[in-house]
Coordinates of C-alpha atoms in Angstrom, one line a residue:
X1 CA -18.8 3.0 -16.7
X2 CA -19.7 2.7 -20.6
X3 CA -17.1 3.6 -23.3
X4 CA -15.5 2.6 -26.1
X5 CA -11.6 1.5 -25.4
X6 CA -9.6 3.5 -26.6
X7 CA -6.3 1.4 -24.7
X8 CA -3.1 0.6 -26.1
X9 CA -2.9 -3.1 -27.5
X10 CA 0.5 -3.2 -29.2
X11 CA 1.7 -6.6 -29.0
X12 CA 5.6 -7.2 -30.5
X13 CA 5.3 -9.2 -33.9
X14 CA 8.3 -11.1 -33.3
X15 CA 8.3 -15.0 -33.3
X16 CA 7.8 -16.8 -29.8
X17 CA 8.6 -20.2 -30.0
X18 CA 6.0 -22.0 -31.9
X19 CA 3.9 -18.8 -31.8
X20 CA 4.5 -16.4 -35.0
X21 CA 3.1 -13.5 -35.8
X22 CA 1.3 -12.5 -32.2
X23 CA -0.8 -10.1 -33.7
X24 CA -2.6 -12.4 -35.1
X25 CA -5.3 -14.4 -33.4
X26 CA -4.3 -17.2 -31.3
X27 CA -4.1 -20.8 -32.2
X28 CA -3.7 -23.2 -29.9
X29 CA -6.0 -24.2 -27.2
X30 CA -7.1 -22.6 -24.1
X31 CA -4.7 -24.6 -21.7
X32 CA -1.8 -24.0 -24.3
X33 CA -2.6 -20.3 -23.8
X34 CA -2.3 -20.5 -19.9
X35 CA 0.5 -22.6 -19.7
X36 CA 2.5 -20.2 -21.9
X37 CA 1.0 -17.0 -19.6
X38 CA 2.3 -18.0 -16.8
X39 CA 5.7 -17.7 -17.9
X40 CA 5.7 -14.3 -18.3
X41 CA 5.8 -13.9 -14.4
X42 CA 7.9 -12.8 -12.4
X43 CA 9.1 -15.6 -10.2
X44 CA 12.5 -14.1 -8.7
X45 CA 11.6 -14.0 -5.1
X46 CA 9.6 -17.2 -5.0
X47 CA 10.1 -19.3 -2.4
X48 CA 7.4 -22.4 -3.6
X49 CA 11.2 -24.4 -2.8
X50 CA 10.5 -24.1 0.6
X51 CA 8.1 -26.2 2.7
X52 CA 4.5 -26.4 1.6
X53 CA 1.7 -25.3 4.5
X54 CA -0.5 -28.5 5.1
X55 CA -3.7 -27.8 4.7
X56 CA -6.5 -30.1 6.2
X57 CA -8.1 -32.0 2.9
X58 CA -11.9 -30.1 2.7
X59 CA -14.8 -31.9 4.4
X60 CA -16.5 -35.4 2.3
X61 CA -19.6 -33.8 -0.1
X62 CA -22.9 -34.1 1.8
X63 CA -25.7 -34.5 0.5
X64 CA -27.2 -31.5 -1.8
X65 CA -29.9 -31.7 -4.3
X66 CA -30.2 -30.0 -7.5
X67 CA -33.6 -28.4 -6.2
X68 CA -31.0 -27.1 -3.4
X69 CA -28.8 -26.0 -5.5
X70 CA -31.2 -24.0 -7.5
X71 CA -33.1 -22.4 -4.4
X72 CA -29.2 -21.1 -3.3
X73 CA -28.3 -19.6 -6.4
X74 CA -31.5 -17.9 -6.8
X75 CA -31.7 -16.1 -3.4
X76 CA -31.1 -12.2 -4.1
X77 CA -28.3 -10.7 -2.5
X78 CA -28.4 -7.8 -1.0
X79 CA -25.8 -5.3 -2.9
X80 CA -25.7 -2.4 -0.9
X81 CA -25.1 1.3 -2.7
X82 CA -21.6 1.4 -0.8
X83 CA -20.8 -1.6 -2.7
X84 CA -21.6 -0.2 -5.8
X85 CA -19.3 2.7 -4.9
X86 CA -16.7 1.3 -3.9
X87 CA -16.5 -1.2 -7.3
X88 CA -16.3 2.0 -9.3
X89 CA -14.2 3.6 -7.4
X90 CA -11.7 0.7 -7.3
X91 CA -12.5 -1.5 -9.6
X92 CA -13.2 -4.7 -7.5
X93 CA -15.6 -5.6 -4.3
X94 CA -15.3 -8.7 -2.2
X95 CA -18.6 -9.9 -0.8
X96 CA -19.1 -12.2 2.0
X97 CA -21.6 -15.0 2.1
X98 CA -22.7 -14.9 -1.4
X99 CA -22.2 -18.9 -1.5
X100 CA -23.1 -21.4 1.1
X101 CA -20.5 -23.7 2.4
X102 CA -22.3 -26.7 0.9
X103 CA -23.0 -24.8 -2.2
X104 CA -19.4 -23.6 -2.4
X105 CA -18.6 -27.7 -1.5
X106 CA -20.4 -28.7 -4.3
X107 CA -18.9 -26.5 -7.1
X108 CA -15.2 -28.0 -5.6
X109 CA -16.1 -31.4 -5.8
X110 CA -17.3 -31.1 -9.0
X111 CA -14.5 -28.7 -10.2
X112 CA -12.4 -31.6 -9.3
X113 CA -14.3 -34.3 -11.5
X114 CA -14.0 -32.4 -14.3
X115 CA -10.2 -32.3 -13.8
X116 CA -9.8 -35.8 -13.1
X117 CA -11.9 -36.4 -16.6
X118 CA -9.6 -33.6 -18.7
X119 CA -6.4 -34.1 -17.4
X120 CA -4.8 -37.7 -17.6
X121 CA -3.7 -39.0 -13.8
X122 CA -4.3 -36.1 -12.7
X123 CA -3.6 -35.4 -9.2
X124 CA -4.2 -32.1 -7.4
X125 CA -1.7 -32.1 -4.8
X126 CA 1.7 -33.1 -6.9
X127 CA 1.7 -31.1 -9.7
X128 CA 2.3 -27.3 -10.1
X129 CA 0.7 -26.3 -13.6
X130 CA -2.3 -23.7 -14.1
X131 CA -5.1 -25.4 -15.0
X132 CA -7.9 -24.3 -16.8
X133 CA -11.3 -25.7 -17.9
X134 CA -14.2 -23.5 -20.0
X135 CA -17.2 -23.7 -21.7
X136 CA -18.1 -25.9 -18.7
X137 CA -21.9 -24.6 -18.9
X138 CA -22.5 -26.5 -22.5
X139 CA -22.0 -30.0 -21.0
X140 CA -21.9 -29.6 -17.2
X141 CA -25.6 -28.9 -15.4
X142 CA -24.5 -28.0 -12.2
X143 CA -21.8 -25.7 -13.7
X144 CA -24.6 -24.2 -15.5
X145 CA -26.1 -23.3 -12.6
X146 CA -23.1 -21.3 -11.2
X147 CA -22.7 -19.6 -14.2
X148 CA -26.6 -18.5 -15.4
X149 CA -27.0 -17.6 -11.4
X150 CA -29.3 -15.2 -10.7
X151 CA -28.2 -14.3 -7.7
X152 CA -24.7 -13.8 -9.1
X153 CA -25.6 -12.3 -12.4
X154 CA -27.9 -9.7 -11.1
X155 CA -24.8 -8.2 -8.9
X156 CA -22.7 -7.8 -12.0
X157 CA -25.5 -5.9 -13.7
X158 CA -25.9 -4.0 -10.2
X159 CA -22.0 -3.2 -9.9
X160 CA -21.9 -2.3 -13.3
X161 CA -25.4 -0.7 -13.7
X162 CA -26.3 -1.4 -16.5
X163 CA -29.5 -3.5 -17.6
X164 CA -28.6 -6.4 -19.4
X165 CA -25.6 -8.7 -19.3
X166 CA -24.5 -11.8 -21.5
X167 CA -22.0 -14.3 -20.9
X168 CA -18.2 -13.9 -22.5
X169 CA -17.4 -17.6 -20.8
X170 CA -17.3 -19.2 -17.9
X171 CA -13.6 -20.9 -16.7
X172 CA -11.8 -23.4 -14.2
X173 CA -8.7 -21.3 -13.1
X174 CA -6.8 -24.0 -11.1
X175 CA -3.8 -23.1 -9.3
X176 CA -1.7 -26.0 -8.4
X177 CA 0.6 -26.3 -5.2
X178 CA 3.9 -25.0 -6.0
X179 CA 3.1 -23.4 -9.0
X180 CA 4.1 -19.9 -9.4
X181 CA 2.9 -16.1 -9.4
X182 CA -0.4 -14.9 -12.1
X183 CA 1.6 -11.6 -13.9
X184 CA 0.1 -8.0 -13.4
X185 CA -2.3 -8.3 -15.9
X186 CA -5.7 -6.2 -16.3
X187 CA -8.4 -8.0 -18.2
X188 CA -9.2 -5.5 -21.0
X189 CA -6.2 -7.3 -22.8
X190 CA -7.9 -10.7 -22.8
X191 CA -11.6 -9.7 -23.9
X192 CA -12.0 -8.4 -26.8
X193 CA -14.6 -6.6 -26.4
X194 CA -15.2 -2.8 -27.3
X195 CA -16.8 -1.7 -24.1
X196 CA -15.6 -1.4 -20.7
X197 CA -18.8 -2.7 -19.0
X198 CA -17.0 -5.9 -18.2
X199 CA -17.3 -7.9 -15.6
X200 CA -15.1 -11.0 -13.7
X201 CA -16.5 -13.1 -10.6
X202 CA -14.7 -14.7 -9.5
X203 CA -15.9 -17.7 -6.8
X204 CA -13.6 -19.5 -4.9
X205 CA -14.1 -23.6 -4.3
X206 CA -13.0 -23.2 -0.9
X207 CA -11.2 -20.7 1.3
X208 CA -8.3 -19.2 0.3
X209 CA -5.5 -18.3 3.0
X210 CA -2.7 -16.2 1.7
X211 CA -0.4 -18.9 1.0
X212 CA -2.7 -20.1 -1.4
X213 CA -2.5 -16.9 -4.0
X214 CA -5.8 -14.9 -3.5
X215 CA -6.4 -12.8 -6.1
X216 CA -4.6 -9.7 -5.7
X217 CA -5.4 -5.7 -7.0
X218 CA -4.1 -3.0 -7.3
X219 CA -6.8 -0.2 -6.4
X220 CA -7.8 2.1 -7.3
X221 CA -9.3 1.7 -10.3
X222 CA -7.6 4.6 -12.1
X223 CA -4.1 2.7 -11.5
X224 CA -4.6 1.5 -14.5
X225 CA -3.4 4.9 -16.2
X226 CA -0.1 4.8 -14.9
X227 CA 0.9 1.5 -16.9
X228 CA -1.6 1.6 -19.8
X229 CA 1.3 2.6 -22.1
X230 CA 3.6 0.5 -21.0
X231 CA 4.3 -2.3 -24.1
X232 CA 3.3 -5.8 -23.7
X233 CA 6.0 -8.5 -24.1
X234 CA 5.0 -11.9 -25.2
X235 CA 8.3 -13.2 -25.0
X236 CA 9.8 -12.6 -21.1
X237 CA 8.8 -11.2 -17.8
X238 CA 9.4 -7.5 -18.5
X239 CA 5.9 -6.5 -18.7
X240 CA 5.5 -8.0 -15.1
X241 CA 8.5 -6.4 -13.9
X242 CA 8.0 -3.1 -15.2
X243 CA 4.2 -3.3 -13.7
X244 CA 5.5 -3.9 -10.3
X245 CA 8.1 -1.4 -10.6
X246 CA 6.1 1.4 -11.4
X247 CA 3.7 0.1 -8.6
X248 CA 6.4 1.0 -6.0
X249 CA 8.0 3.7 -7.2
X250 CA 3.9 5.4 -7.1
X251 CA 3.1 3.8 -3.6
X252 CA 0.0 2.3 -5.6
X253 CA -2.2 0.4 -2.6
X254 CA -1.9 -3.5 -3.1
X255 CA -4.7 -5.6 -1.8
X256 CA -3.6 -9.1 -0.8
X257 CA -6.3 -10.8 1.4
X258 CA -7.2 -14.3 2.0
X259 CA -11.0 -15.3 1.2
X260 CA -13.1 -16.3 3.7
X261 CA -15.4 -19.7 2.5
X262 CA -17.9 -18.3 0.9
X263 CA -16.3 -14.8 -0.1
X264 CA -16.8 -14.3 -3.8
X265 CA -15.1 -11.0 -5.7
X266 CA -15.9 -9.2 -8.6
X267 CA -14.0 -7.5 -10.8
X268 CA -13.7 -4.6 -13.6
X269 CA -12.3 -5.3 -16.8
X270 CA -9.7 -2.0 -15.8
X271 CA -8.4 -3.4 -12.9
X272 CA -5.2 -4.4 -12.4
X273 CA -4.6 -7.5 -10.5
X274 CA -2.3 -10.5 -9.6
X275 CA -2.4 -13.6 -7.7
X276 CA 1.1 -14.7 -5.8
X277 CA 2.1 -18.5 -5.5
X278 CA 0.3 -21.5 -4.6
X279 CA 2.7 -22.3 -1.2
X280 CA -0.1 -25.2 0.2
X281 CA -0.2 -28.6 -0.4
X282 CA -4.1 -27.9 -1.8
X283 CA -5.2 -26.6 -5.6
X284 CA -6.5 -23.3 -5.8
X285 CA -9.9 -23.7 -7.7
X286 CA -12.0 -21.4 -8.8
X287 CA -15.0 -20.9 -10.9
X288 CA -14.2 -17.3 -13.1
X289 CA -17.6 -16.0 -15.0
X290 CA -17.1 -13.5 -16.9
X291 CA -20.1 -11.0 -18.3
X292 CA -20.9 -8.3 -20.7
X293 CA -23.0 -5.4 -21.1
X294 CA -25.8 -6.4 -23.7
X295 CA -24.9 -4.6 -27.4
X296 CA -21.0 -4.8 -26.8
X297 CA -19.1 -5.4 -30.2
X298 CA -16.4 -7.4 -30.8
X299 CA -12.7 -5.1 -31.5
X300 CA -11.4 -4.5 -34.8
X301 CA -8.1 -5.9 -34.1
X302 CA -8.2 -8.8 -31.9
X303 CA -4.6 -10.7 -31.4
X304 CA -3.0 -13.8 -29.7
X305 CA -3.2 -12.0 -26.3
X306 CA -7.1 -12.6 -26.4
X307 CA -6.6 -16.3 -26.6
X308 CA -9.4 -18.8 -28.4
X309 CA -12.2 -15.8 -28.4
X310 CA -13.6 -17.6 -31.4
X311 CA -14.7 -20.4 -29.4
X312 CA -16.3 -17.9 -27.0
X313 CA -17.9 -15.6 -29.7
X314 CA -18.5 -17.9 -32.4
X315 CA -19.4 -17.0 -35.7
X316 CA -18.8 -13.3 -35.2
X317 CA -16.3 -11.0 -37.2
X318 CA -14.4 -8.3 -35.6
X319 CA -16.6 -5.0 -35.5
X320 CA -19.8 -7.0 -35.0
X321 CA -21.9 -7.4 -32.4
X322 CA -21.2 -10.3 -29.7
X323 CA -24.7 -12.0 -29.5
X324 CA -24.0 -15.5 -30.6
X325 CA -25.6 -18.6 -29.4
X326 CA -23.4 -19.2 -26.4
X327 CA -23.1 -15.6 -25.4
X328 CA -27.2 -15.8 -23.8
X329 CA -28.3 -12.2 -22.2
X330 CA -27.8 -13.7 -18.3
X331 CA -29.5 -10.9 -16.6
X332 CA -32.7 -10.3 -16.3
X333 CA -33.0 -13.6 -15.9
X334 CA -36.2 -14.3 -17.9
X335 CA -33.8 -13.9 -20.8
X336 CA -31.6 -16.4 -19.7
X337 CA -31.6 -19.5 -22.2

């Protein structure tokens, strides 16, 4: 799956508010950027006004050493060649029992603390932003231990095949009950990175029933064609709309499932996907690692739609080569930092 992108990344040069000249590279912070994303979805049949589903609060942490920890996120998984296949085929596999339920307890409860530290009275089950923590691994141990997994990290360079991978960033994606619909999106518009060997895992904190928003894609991979010309709008929920339309109209296969506890999915940088409203009276949390093939360079023409990507890919110009300090080579994992 190697290539350079050769995708269409016009961006409307219009003023947005606060935000001027889009093309340019973004300049706000990371939970500025989400909080204006997510109003560029489509929310028109969204019924979050309706009752909430009660969901049973998850069980109290138990006790789980870092030693445990460790030994968990070090066991090899075994990838099997159909799981290969079907990633490249259609752009995204959902594996079963990659985490633990304590391991995947741990990462929540931490998750969690983290919020609770950012986000001023914070409290998960009253609000309905999008949340979103990064560049956890720098401060957080435990988080690091997610993130430089082995037993994650060497399925990313298995799905993709290729033989080293390095980190773009690791982030929080919280989805809070009652907030509203993730727009189409694919993720080659967010990374800018010249190579299509990229890679999303994406880990739930706990299980995820429908009414929560799984993730949701659009498959196969080669969906992406249909709608790769169609212009992004920064300003309005057109983009989103005109996705979904052309979804229909081409009876493209939509895969909306819940995730068992446990279930971890990964996916291509190609793939289209969404994520429907949070209708539970829980957050949606989940740990999203995203990784690189090793000797990827950064785009020539990176813009707002990309986000803070000099936080991620510090002191690196467009055209260069993304090796800095904080993007470590994660797989093999005697490379790791």
């Amino acid at each position: 799956m190697t290539g350079k992108k050769n995708l269409n990344k016009e961006i409307h040069s219009e003023s947005i508010g606060n935000i001027k000249n889009p093309n340019k590279a973004w300049d706000k912070d990371n939970q500025a950027w989400w909080d204006w994303y997510v109003t560029l979805a489509d929310n028109s049949s969204s019924n979050t006004k309706n009752a909430l589903l009660e969901l049973p609060e998850p069980q109290q942490l138990k006790d789980f050493s870092t030693i445990d920890l460790k030994q968990e996120l070090t066991k090899p998984y075994k990838l099997t060649t159909n799981d290969i296949k079907n990633f490249q085929r259609n752009g995204f596999v959902k594996l079963k029992n990659v985490l633990t339920p304590n391991v995947t307890q741990v990462l929540r409860y931490e998750i969690l603390s983290l919020l609770k530290k950012t986000f001023k009275n914070y409290n998960e089950n009253k609000r309905n932003r999008f949340l979103s923590l990064e560049m956890m691994w720098l401060k957080n141990s435990l988080i690091r231990e997610f993130v430089f997994s082995s037993r994650i990290t060497k399925i990313c360079a298995d799905l993709l095949s290729v033989k080293k991978i390095r980190l773009y960033h690791d982030n929080a994606l919280v989805k809070e009950s009652g907030c509203g619909r993730t727009p189409w999106h694919y993720d080659d518009h967010h990374f800018p990175l010249e190579t299509n060997d990229v890679i999303t895992v994406w880990i739930p904190a706990q299980a995820i029933p429908v009414e929560m928003g799984p993730l949701t894609f659009a498959k196969p991979l080669e969906v992406y064609k249909l709608v790769k010309n169609i212009k992004f709008n920064e300003f309005d929920t057109s983009y989103d709309k005109k996705i979904n339309d052309v979804f229909k109209a081409n009876q493209v296969s939509i895969v909306e499932e819940p995730y068992e506890l446990g279930e971890v999915s990964f996916h291509h940088n190609l793939i289209f996907h969404t994520a429907s409203e949070n209708k539970t009276t829980q957050s949606r949390i989940v740990l999203a690692n995203t990784y690189f093939a090793d000797g990827a360079r950064v785009v020539n023409d990176p813009t707002m739609v990309s986000g803070d990507w000099k936080k991620f890919i510090p002191a690196t110009k467009p055209g260069e080569i993304a090796s800095s300090n904080l993007n470590p080579i994660c797989w093999p994992k005697h490379n790791q930092i």
